[in-house]
Amino acid sequence: MAKHQLHPEQWIDVFSDLLLNYALIRIKEREIAKDLVQETFLTAIRTKEQYRGEISEMNWLFLILKSRILDHYKKKKEVLESQLKEADDDEDSDDFFNSTGHWSKNGAPNEWTTDKMVRSAEFMHVLNECKNRLNEVQNAVFTMKYIDGEDSEMICKELNISSSNYWVLVHRAKLKLRECLEKNWMT
Amino acid sequence: MICCKEAGILGEKMGEKKLSTMETFKLMYHMVWCKNCRRFKKQIDWINRTLKQIDLDEKFTQEEKGDLKEKVNPEMG
C-alpha cells in the first residue's frame, strides 16, 4: 500500500506559499515564479495517476516545480548563450583584478565585521537581491550549484556550458555577489 | 606564484574536484601569502553556508491565491 496519498483540493492552501518561496529564490521575476507554481499544480493534477505514494505529496510537488524551473532556464538558452559571450568579453575588462591578475585596489575584499555577519530576515532579502543582480546565466548556475547542490557536470550538461566557462562563471558570480553584499550590507 | 584570479578559480574547483598535486601546491602557496584571497575565501564560505538557509517568507496575496484557485481547480475534474 502507498505510504502517501494526494489531496489536490488542499494543495493551494497548504503548499502554494512554500512553492512560491522556492521559486522566488531561483527565479528573478515574481510573475514568472507565480506562473511556474501554477504550472506545477496543473502538471501535478494531470499526472496524478503516476504518483506512487513513495514520497510525500509536498516532495512530489517540489520535484515537479524543480523540473519546471530547469525547463525555464533551458528556454532561456538563447539569452544564456549571449550572456556567456558577454561573460567572456567581461573577462577582459575585469574590475576586480589588475592586469597581472591580482586584486585591484578597488576590487580587493575589505574586512567584514562579525556583527554584520548575521542571518536575519533583512539580510536574507539583501542576499537575494544581490543574487538577482547576477545575469541570467550566472544566477542559474549559481543557484543550481550553491542552493540546490547540483554538481558541475550536471549543470554544464543541462545548460550546455563548457567546463572551463563554468568555473569562470561561478567564480565571477561569487566576486559580484560578495561585492554587492559588501556595498549594500557590510558597510 | 599563481595570480589571485587563477587562485580563485582553482579554489572553486577544489570544492568539488580533486586538484592535481601541482595545482594544490600552487593554491596553498598562494593562500599562505595572499591576505586578500584568504579574506575572500572566508567571506565566500560564509555566503555559501548562508545561501543554503535562504528563506524569503514570500506569500501569495489572497487575491493571487483566488486567481490560482480559479485556474487550477477546474482541472481537478
PDB file of C-alpha atoms in Angstrom:
ATOM      1  CA  MET A   1       0.000   0.000   0.000  1.00  0.00           C
ATOM      2  CA  ALA A   2       1.209   3.510  -0.815  1.00  0.00           C
ATOM      3  CA  LYS A   3       2.740   5.402   2.105  1.00  0.00           C
ATOM      4  CA  HIS A   4       1.368   8.745   0.966  1.00  0.00           C
ATOM      5  CA  GLN A   5      -1.752   9.940  -0.773  1.00  0.00           C
ATOM      6  CA  LEU A   6      -2.633  13.060  -2.738  1.00  0.00           C
ATOM      7  CA  HIS A   7      -5.079  15.703  -1.567  1.00  0.00           C
ATOM      8  CA  PRO A   8      -5.201  18.106  -4.521  1.00  0.00           C
ATOM      9  CA  GLU A   9      -8.079  20.088  -3.049  1.00  0.00           C
ATOM     10  CA  GLN A  10      -5.725  21.242  -0.255  1.00  0.00           C
ATOM     11  CA  TRP A  11      -2.652  21.988  -2.347  1.00  0.00           C
ATOM     12  CA  ILE A  12      -3.139  25.707  -2.904  1.00  0.00           C
ATOM     13  CA  ASP A  13      -3.885  26.474   0.729  1.00  0.00           C
ATOM     14  CA  VAL A  14      -1.161  24.262   2.119  1.00  0.00           C
ATOM     15  CA  PHE A  15       1.696  24.381  -0.383  1.00  0.00           C
ATOM     16  CA  SER A  16       1.397  27.448  -2.641  1.00  0.00           C
ATOM     17  CA  ASP A  17       3.406  29.816  -0.398  1.00  0.00           C
ATOM     18  CA  LEU A  18       6.147  27.248   0.136  1.00  0.00           C
ATOM     19  CA  LEU A  19       6.392  26.652  -3.598  1.00  0.00           C
ATOM     20  CA  LEU A  20       6.407  30.392  -4.314  1.00  0.00           C
ATOM     21  CA  ASN A  21       9.306  30.878  -1.899  1.00  0.00           C
ATOM     22  CA  TYR A  22      11.212  28.055  -3.532  1.00  0.00           C
ATOM     23  CA  ALA A  23      10.621  29.531  -6.989  1.00  0.00           C
ATOM     24  CA  LEU A  24      11.486  33.096  -5.987  1.00  0.00           C
ATOM     25  CA  ILE A  25      14.862  32.004  -4.655  1.00  0.00           C
ATOM     26  CA  ARG A  26      15.584  30.544  -8.088  1.00  0.00           C
ATOM     27  CA  ILE A  27      13.774  32.877 -10.482  1.00  0.00           C
ATOM     28  CA  LYS A  28      14.202  36.640 -10.504  1.00  0.00           C
ATOM     29  CA  GLU A  29      10.724  37.756 -11.587  1.00  0.00           C
ATOM     30  CA  ARG A  30       7.755  37.234  -9.271  1.00  0.00           C
ATOM     31  CA  GLU A  31       5.292  36.892 -12.192  1.00  0.00           C
ATOM     32  CA  ILE A  32       7.312  34.059 -13.703  1.00  0.00           C
ATOM     33  CA  ALA A  33       7.682  32.402 -10.305  1.00  0.00           C
ATOM     34  CA  LYS A  34       3.898  32.573  -9.833  1.00  0.00           C
ATOM     35  CA  ASP A  35       3.326  31.068 -13.295  1.00  0.00           C
ATOM     36  CA  LEU A  36       5.701  28.226 -12.508  1.00  0.00           C
ATOM     37  CA  VAL A  37       3.832  27.438  -9.303  1.00  0.00           C
ATOM     38  CA  GLN A  38       0.583  27.392 -11.267  1.00  0.00           C
ATOM     39  CA  GLU A  39       2.137  25.110 -13.900  1.00  0.00           C
ATOM     40  CA  THR A  40       3.324  22.845 -11.089  1.00  0.00           C
ATOM     41  CA  PHE A  41      -0.200  22.369  -9.758  1.00  0.00           C
ATOM     42  CA  LEU A  42      -1.589  21.816 -13.255  1.00  0.00           C
ATOM     43  CA  THR A  43       1.119  19.282 -14.109  1.00  0.00           C
ATOM     44  CA  ALA A  44       0.543  17.518 -10.794  1.00  0.00           C
ATOM     45  CA  ILE A  45      -3.196  17.230 -11.464  1.00  0.00           C
ATOM     46  CA  ARG A  46      -2.642  15.956 -14.997  1.00  0.00           C
ATOM     47  CA  THR A  47      -0.060  13.372 -13.924  1.00  0.00           C
ATOM     48  CA  LYS A  48      -1.509  12.333 -10.578  1.00  0.00           C
ATOM     49  CA  GLU A  49      -2.109   8.806 -11.879  1.00  0.00           C
ATOM     50  CA  GLN A  50       1.658   8.406 -11.999  1.00  0.00           C
ATOM     51  CA  TYR A  51       2.078   9.220  -8.300  1.00  0.00           C
ATOM     52  CA  ARG A  52       3.085   6.035  -6.486  1.00  0.00           C
ATOM     53  CA  GLY A  53       2.931   7.414  -2.938  1.00  0.00           C
ATOM     54  CA  GLU A  54       6.597   6.654  -2.300  1.00  0.00           C
ATOM     55  CA  ILE A  55       7.423  10.264  -1.436  1.00  0.00           C
ATOM     56  CA  SER A  56       5.251  12.826   0.322  1.00  0.00           C
ATOM     57  CA  GLU A  57       2.968  14.921  -1.846  1.00  0.00           C
ATOM     58  CA  MET A  58       4.940  18.003  -0.806  1.00  0.00           C
ATOM     59  CA  ASN A  59       8.198  16.494  -2.067  1.00  0.00           C
ATOM     60  CA  TRP A  60       6.448  15.376  -5.231  1.00  0.00           C
ATOM     61  CA  LEU A  61       5.196  18.921  -5.890  1.00  0.00           C
ATOM     62  CA  PHE A  62       8.676  20.313  -5.232  1.00  0.00           C
ATOM     63  CA  LEU A  63      10.163  17.830  -7.711  1.00  0.00           C
ATOM     64  CA  ILE A  64       7.698  18.987 -10.365  1.00  0.00           C
ATOM     65  CA  LEU A  65       8.478  22.650  -9.641  1.00  0.00           C
ATOM     66  CA  LYS A  66      12.216  21.963  -9.786  1.00  0.00           C
ATOM     67  CA  SER A  67      11.767  20.390 -13.190  1.00  0.00           C
ATOM     68  CA  ARG A  68       9.657  23.389 -14.375  1.00  0.00           C
ATOM     69  CA  ILE A  69      12.396  25.761 -13.206  1.00  0.00           C
ATOM     70  CA  LEU A  70      15.035  23.809 -15.102  1.00  0.00           C
ATOM     71  CA  ASP A  71      12.823  23.954 -18.208  1.00  0.00           C
ATOM     72  CA  HIS A  72      12.570  27.712 -17.718  1.00  0.00           C
ATOM     73  CA  TYR A  73      16.379  28.016 -17.631  1.00  0.00           C
ATOM     74  CA  LYS A  74      16.615  25.899 -20.776  1.00  0.00           C
ATOM     75  CA  LYS A  75      14.002  28.015 -22.585  1.00  0.00           C
ATOM     76  CA  LYS A  76      16.278  30.956 -21.932  1.00  0.00           C
ATOM     77  CA  LYS A  77      19.044  29.160 -23.799  1.00  0.00           C
ATOM     78  CA  GLU A  78      19.488  31.969 -26.320  1.00  0.00           C
ATOM     79  CA  VAL A  79      19.774  34.526 -23.544  1.00  0.00           C
ATOM     80  CA  LEU A  80      22.189  32.255 -21.751  1.00  0.00           C
ATOM     81  CA  GLU A  81      24.321  31.887 -24.841  1.00  0.00           C
ATOM     82  CA  SER A  82      24.543  35.621 -25.448  1.00  0.00           C
ATOM     83  CA  GLN A  83      25.365  36.189 -21.788  1.00  0.00           C
ATOM     84  CA  LEU A  84      28.052  33.536 -21.953  1.00  0.00           C
ATOM     85  CA  LYS A  85      29.596  35.542 -24.765  1.00  0.00           C
ATOM     86  CA  GLU A  86      29.281  38.693 -22.639  1.00  0.00           C
ATOM     87  CA  ALA A  87      30.901  36.870 -19.749  1.00  0.00           C
ATOM     88  CA  ASP A  88      33.842  36.038 -21.996  1.00  0.00           C
ATOM     89  CA  ASP A  89      34.123  39.689 -23.023  1.00  0.00           C
ATOM     90  CA  ASP A  90      33.697  40.731 -19.414  1.00  0.00           C
ATOM     91  CA  GLU A  91      36.759  38.722 -18.519  1.00  0.00           C
ATOM     92  CA  ASP A  92      38.904  41.128 -20.494  1.00  0.00           C
ATOM     93  CA  SER A  93      37.600  44.221 -18.743  1.00  0.00           C
ATOM     94  CA  ASP A  94      37.838  42.981 -15.210  1.00  0.00           C
ATOM     95  CA  ASP A  95      37.310  45.458 -12.364  1.00  0.00           C
ATOM     96  CA  PHE A  96      38.274  43.061  -9.644  1.00  0.00           C
ATOM     97  CA  PHE A  97      41.802  42.294 -10.781  1.00  0.00           C
ATOM     98  CA  ASN A  98      44.645  44.286 -12.281  1.00  0.00           C
ATOM     99  CA  SER A  99      46.458  43.421 -15.475  1.00  0.00           C
ATOM    100  CA  THR A 100      48.606  40.838 -13.681  1.00  0.00           C
ATOM    101  CA  GLY A 101      45.533  39.029 -12.313  1.00  0.00           C
ATOM    102  CA  HIS A 102      46.000  40.150  -8.704  1.00  0.00           C
ATOM    103  CA  TRP A 103      43.349  42.037  -6.735  1.00  0.00           C
ATOM    104  CA  SER A 104      42.967  45.613  -7.897  1.00  0.00           C
ATOM    105  CA  LYS A 105      42.860  48.412  -5.327  1.00  0.00           C
ATOM    106  CA  ASN A 106      39.064  48.793  -5.614  1.00  0.00           C
ATOM    107  CA  GLY A 107      38.280  45.144  -6.220  1.00  0.00           C
ATOM    108  CA  ALA A 108      40.054  43.640  -3.195  1.00  0.00           C
ATOM    109  CA  PRO A 109      37.760  42.435  -0.414  1.00  0.00           C
ATOM    110  CA  ASN A 110      37.521  44.540   2.749  1.00  0.00           C
ATOM    111  CA  GLU A 111      37.314  43.026   6.194  1.00  0.00           C
ATOM    112  CA  TRP A 112      33.734  42.204   7.305  1.00  0.00           C
ATOM    113  CA  THR A 113      32.830  42.782  10.912  1.00  0.00           C
ATOM    114  CA  THR A 114      31.245  39.813  12.676  1.00  0.00           C
ATOM    115  CA  ASP A 115      28.307  41.884  13.964  1.00  0.00           C
ATOM    116  CA  LYS A 116      27.143  42.266  10.350  1.00  0.00           C
ATOM    117  CA  MET A 117      27.507  38.579   9.598  1.00  0.00           C
ATOM    118  CA  VAL A 118      24.095  37.624  10.963  1.00  0.00           C
ATOM    119  CA  ARG A 119      21.444  35.646   9.123  1.00  0.00           C
ATOM    120  CA  SER A 120      18.499  37.946   9.759  1.00  0.00           C
ATOM    121  CA  ALA A 121      15.419  38.104   7.527  1.00  0.00           C
ATOM    122  CA  GLU A 122      16.560  41.540   6.342  1.00  0.00           C
ATOM    123  CA  PHE A 123      19.940  40.143   5.387  1.00  0.00           C
ATOM    124  CA  MET A 124      18.299  37.257   3.502  1.00  0.00           C
ATOM    125  CA  HIS A 125      16.449  39.797   1.361  1.00  0.00           C
ATOM    126  CA  VAL A 126      19.645  41.733   0.628  1.00  0.00           C
ATOM    127  CA  LEU A 127      21.376  38.464  -0.231  1.00  0.00           C
ATOM    128  CA  ASN A 128      18.576  37.507  -2.604  1.00  0.00           C
ATOM    129  CA  GLU A 129      18.567  40.993  -4.157  1.00  0.00           C
ATOM    130  CA  CYS A 130      22.304  40.718  -4.755  1.00  0.00           C
ATOM    131  CA  LYS A 131      21.853  37.257  -6.266  1.00  0.00           C
ATOM    132  CA  ASN A 132      19.144  38.670  -8.525  1.00  0.00           C
ATOM    133  CA  ARG A 133      21.574  41.272  -9.833  1.00  0.00           C
ATOM    134  CA  LEU A 134      23.645  38.488 -11.390  1.00  0.00           C
ATOM    135  CA  ASN A 135      22.826  37.980 -15.041  1.00  0.00           C
ATOM    136  CA  GLU A 136      20.539  35.075 -16.006  1.00  0.00           C
ATOM    137  CA  VAL A 137      23.293  32.608 -16.705  1.00  0.00           C
ATOM    138  CA  GLN A 138      25.266  33.425 -13.560  1.00  0.00           C
ATOM    139  CA  ASN A 139      22.109  33.308 -11.472  1.00  0.00           C
ATOM    140  CA  ALA A 140      21.045  29.952 -12.937  1.00  0.00           C
ATOM    141  CA  VAL A 141      24.464  28.372 -12.497  1.00  0.00           C
ATOM    142  CA  PHE A 142      24.963  29.822  -9.042  1.00  0.00           C
ATOM    143  CA  THR A 143      21.536  28.737  -7.827  1.00  0.00           C
ATOM    144  CA  MET A 144      21.897  25.217  -9.150  1.00  0.00           C
ATOM    145  CA  LYS A 145      25.334  24.871  -7.611  1.00  0.00           C
ATOM    146  CA  TYR A 146      25.035  26.580  -4.237  1.00  0.00           C
ATOM    147  CA  ILE A 147      21.379  26.372  -3.351  1.00  0.00           C
ATOM    148  CA  ASP A 148      20.364  23.110  -4.999  1.00  0.00           C
ATOM    149  CA  GLY A 149      23.758  21.464  -4.524  1.00  0.00           C
ATOM    150  CA  GLU A 150      23.962  20.092  -8.074  1.00  0.00           C
ATOM    151  CA  ASP A 151      27.371  19.063  -9.339  1.00  0.00           C
ATOM    152  CA  SER A 152      29.195  20.914 -12.099  1.00  0.00           C
ATOM    153  CA  GLU A 153      28.881  18.068 -14.599  1.00  0.00           C
ATOM    154  CA  MET A 154      25.085  18.061 -14.349  1.00  0.00           C
ATOM    155  CA  ILE A 155      24.871  21.879 -14.583  1.00  0.00           C
ATOM    156  CA  CYS A 156      27.154  22.031 -17.639  1.00  0.00           C
ATOM    157  CA  LYS A 157      25.110  19.312 -19.335  1.00  0.00           C
ATOM    158  CA  GLU A 158      21.713  20.835 -18.571  1.00  0.00           C
ATOM    159  CA  LEU A 159      22.681  24.387 -19.518  1.00  0.00           C
ATOM    160  CA  ASN A 160      25.052  23.387 -22.301  1.00  0.00           C
ATOM    161  CA  ILE A 161      28.042  25.182 -20.813  1.00  0.00           C
ATOM    162  CA  SER A 162      31.653  24.118 -21.269  1.00  0.00           C
ATOM    163  CA  SER A 163      33.542  23.113 -18.152  1.00  0.00           C
ATOM    164  CA  SER A 164      36.061  25.964 -18.474  1.00  0.00           C
ATOM    165  CA  ASN A 165      33.249  28.510 -18.921  1.00  0.00           C
ATOM    166  CA  TYR A 166      31.505  27.064 -15.904  1.00  0.00           C
ATOM    167  CA  TRP A 167      34.345  27.582 -13.414  1.00  0.00           C
ATOM    168  CA  VAL A 168      34.935  31.138 -14.607  1.00  0.00           C
ATOM    169  CA  LEU A 169      31.204  31.887 -14.437  1.00  0.00           C
ATOM    170  CA  VAL A 170      30.850  30.616 -10.890  1.00  0.00           C
ATOM    171  CA  HIS A 171      33.929  32.487  -9.756  1.00  0.00           C
ATOM    172  CA  ARG A 172      32.732  35.735 -11.331  1.00  0.00           C
ATOM    173  CA  ALA A 173      29.278  35.267  -9.816  1.00  0.00           C
ATOM    174  CA  LYS A 174      30.905  34.948  -6.396  1.00  0.00           C
ATOM    175  CA  LEU A 175      33.006  38.054  -6.960  1.00  0.00           C
ATOM    176  CA  LYS A 176      29.909  40.055  -7.879  1.00  0.00           C
ATOM    177  CA  LEU A 177      27.750  38.661  -5.094  1.00  0.00           C
ATOM    178  CA  ARG A 178      30.417  39.318  -2.468  1.00  0.00           C
ATOM    179  CA  GLU A 179      30.972  42.850  -3.754  1.00  0.00           C
ATOM    180  CA  CYS A 180      27.227  43.585  -3.746  1.00  0.00           C
ATOM    181  CA  LEU A 181      26.897  42.372  -0.144  1.00  0.00           C
ATOM    182  CA  GLU A 182      29.854  44.457   0.909  1.00  0.00           C
ATOM    183  CA  LYS A 183      28.329  47.586  -0.622  1.00  0.00           C
ATOM    184  CA  ASN A 184      24.754  47.006   0.479  1.00  0.00           C
ATOM    185  CA  TRP A 185      25.046  45.301   3.818  1.00  0.00           C
ATOM    186  CA  MET A 186      28.506  45.209   5.309  1.00  0.00           C
ATOM    187  CA  THR A 187      29.272  48.938   5.174  1.00  0.00           C
TER     188      THR A 187
ATOM    189  CA  MET B   1      53.275  32.193  -7.909  1.00  0.00           C
ATOM    190  CA  ILE B   2      49.807  31.982  -9.494  1.00  0.00           C
ATOM    191  CA  CYS B   3      47.714  35.170  -9.579  1.00  0.00           C
ATOM    192  CA  CYS B   4      44.658  35.840  -7.400  1.00  0.00           C
ATOM    193  CA  LYS B   5      42.256  35.306 -10.283  1.00  0.00           C
ATOM    194  CA  GLU B   6      43.709  31.863 -11.006  1.00  0.00           C
ATOM    195  CA  ALA B   7      43.742  31.029  -7.289  1.00  0.00           C
ATOM    196  CA  GLY B   8      40.045  31.904  -7.092  1.00  0.00           C
ATOM    197  CA  ILE B   9      39.156  29.563  -9.941  1.00  0.00           C
ATOM    198  CA  LEU B  10      41.327  26.751  -8.544  1.00  0.00           C
ATOM    199  CA  GLY B  11      39.717  27.272  -5.139  1.00  0.00           C
ATOM    200  CA  GLU B  12      36.343  26.951  -6.788  1.00  0.00           C
ATOM    201  CA  LYS B  13      37.330  23.676  -8.463  1.00  0.00           C
ATOM    202  CA  MET B  14      38.819  22.345  -5.246  1.00  0.00           C
ATOM    203  CA  GLY B  15      35.367  22.488  -3.630  1.00  0.00           C
ATOM    204  CA  GLU B  16      34.195  19.783  -5.981  1.00  0.00           C
ATOM    205  CA  LYS B  17      37.129  18.055  -7.628  1.00  0.00           C
ATOM    206  CA  LYS B  18      40.454  16.664  -6.594  1.00  0.00           C
ATOM    207  CA  LEU B  19      43.150  19.005  -7.859  1.00  0.00           C
ATOM    208  CA  SER B  20      46.471  17.683  -9.125  1.00  0.00           C
ATOM    209  CA  THR B  21      49.352  17.766  -6.653  1.00  0.00           C
ATOM    210  CA  MET B  22      50.892  20.695  -8.502  1.00  0.00           C
ATOM    211  CA  GLU B  23      47.606  22.651  -8.544  1.00  0.00           C
ATOM    212  CA  THR B  24      47.104  22.000  -4.832  1.00  0.00           C
ATOM    213  CA  PHE B  25      50.622  23.161  -4.051  1.00  0.00           C
ATOM    214  CA  LYS B  26      50.234  26.316  -6.165  1.00  0.00           C
ATOM    215  CA  LEU B  27      46.930  27.162  -4.498  1.00  0.00           C
ATOM    216  CA  MET B  28      48.152  26.511  -0.959  1.00  0.00           C
ATOM    217  CA  TYR B  29      51.338  28.506  -1.535  1.00  0.00           C
ATOM    218  CA  HIS B  30      49.285  31.406  -2.889  1.00  0.00           C
ATOM    219  CA  MET B  31      46.879  31.309   0.038  1.00  0.00           C
ATOM    220  CA  VAL B  32      49.709  31.393   2.567  1.00  0.00           C
ATOM    221  CA  TRP B  33      50.997  34.652   1.109  1.00  0.00           C
ATOM    222  CA  CYS B  34      47.799  36.370  -0.045  1.00  0.00           C
ATOM    223  CA  LYS B  35      45.766  38.020   2.702  1.00  0.00           C
ATOM    224  CA  ASN B  36      43.088  39.227   0.274  1.00  0.00           C
ATOM    225  CA  CYS B  37      42.466  35.720  -1.090  1.00  0.00           C
ATOM    226  CA  ARG B  38      42.229  34.317   2.444  1.00  0.00           C
ATOM    227  CA  ARG B  39      39.706  37.035   3.292  1.00  0.00           C
ATOM    228  CA  PHE B  40      37.773  36.358   0.064  1.00  0.00           C
ATOM    229  CA  LYS B  41      37.639  32.633   0.806  1.00  0.00           C
ATOM    230  CA  LYS B  42      36.437  33.207   4.368  1.00  0.00           C
ATOM    231  CA  GLN B  43      33.649  35.521   3.191  1.00  0.00           C
ATOM    232  CA  ILE B  44      32.598  33.236   0.351  1.00  0.00           C
ATOM    233  CA  ASP B  45      32.486  30.203   2.649  1.00  0.00           C
ATOM    234  CA  TRP B  46      30.147  32.159   4.906  1.00  0.00           C
ATOM    235  CA  ILE B  47      27.966  33.253   1.967  1.00  0.00           C
ATOM    236  CA  ASN B  48      27.740  29.637   0.764  1.00  0.00           C
ATOM    237  CA  ARG B  49      26.618  28.418   4.171  1.00  0.00           C
ATOM    238  CA  THR B  50      24.081  31.244   4.369  1.00  0.00           C
ATOM    239  CA  LEU B  51      22.695  30.560   0.899  1.00  0.00           C
ATOM    240  CA  LYS B  52      21.730  27.045   1.976  1.00  0.00           C
ATOM    241  CA  GLN B  53      19.436  28.586   4.603  1.00  0.00           C
ATOM    242  CA  ILE B  54      17.951  31.304   2.437  1.00  0.00           C
ATOM    243  CA  ASP B  55      14.281  31.859   3.112  1.00  0.00           C
ATOM    244  CA  LEU B  56      12.299  34.813   1.838  1.00  0.00           C
ATOM    245  CA  ASP B  57       8.982  34.309   3.615  1.00  0.00           C
ATOM    246  CA  GLU B  58       7.160  35.401   0.462  1.00  0.00           C
ATOM    247  CA  LYS B  59       3.455  34.690   0.228  1.00  0.00           C
ATOM    248  CA  PHE B  60       0.709  34.781  -2.369  1.00  0.00           C
ATOM    249  CA  THR B  61      -1.773  37.563  -1.636  1.00  0.00           C
ATOM    250  CA  GLN B  62      -5.362  36.435  -1.031  1.00  0.00           C
ATOM    251  CA  GLU B  63      -6.235  37.806  -4.467  1.00  0.00           C
ATOM    252  CA  GLU B  64      -3.403  35.886  -6.131  1.00  0.00           C
ATOM    253  CA  LYS B  65      -4.466  32.727  -4.310  1.00  0.00           C
ATOM    254  CA  GLY B  66      -8.021  33.261  -5.538  1.00  0.00           C
ATOM    255  CA  ASP B  67      -6.786  33.609  -9.134  1.00  0.00           C
ATOM    256  CA  LEU B  68      -4.684  30.484  -8.719  1.00  0.00           C
ATOM    257  CA  LYS B  69      -7.684  28.505  -7.484  1.00  0.00           C
ATOM    258  CA  GLU B  70      -9.777  29.743 -10.394  1.00  0.00           C
ATOM    259  CA  LYS B  71      -7.196  28.437 -12.845  1.00  0.00           C
ATOM    260  CA  VAL B  72      -6.259  25.200 -11.096  1.00  0.00           C
ATOM    261  CA  ASN B  73      -9.481  23.929  -9.515  1.00  0.00           C
ATOM    262  CA  PRO B  74     -11.407  23.357 -12.799  1.00  0.00           C
ATOM    263  CA  GLU B  75      -8.628  20.944 -13.844  1.00  0.00           C
ATOM    264  CA  MET B  76      -9.325  18.728 -10.862  1.00  0.00           C
ATOM    265  CA  GLY B  77     -12.444  17.419 -12.547  1.00  0.00           C
TER     266      GLY B  77
END
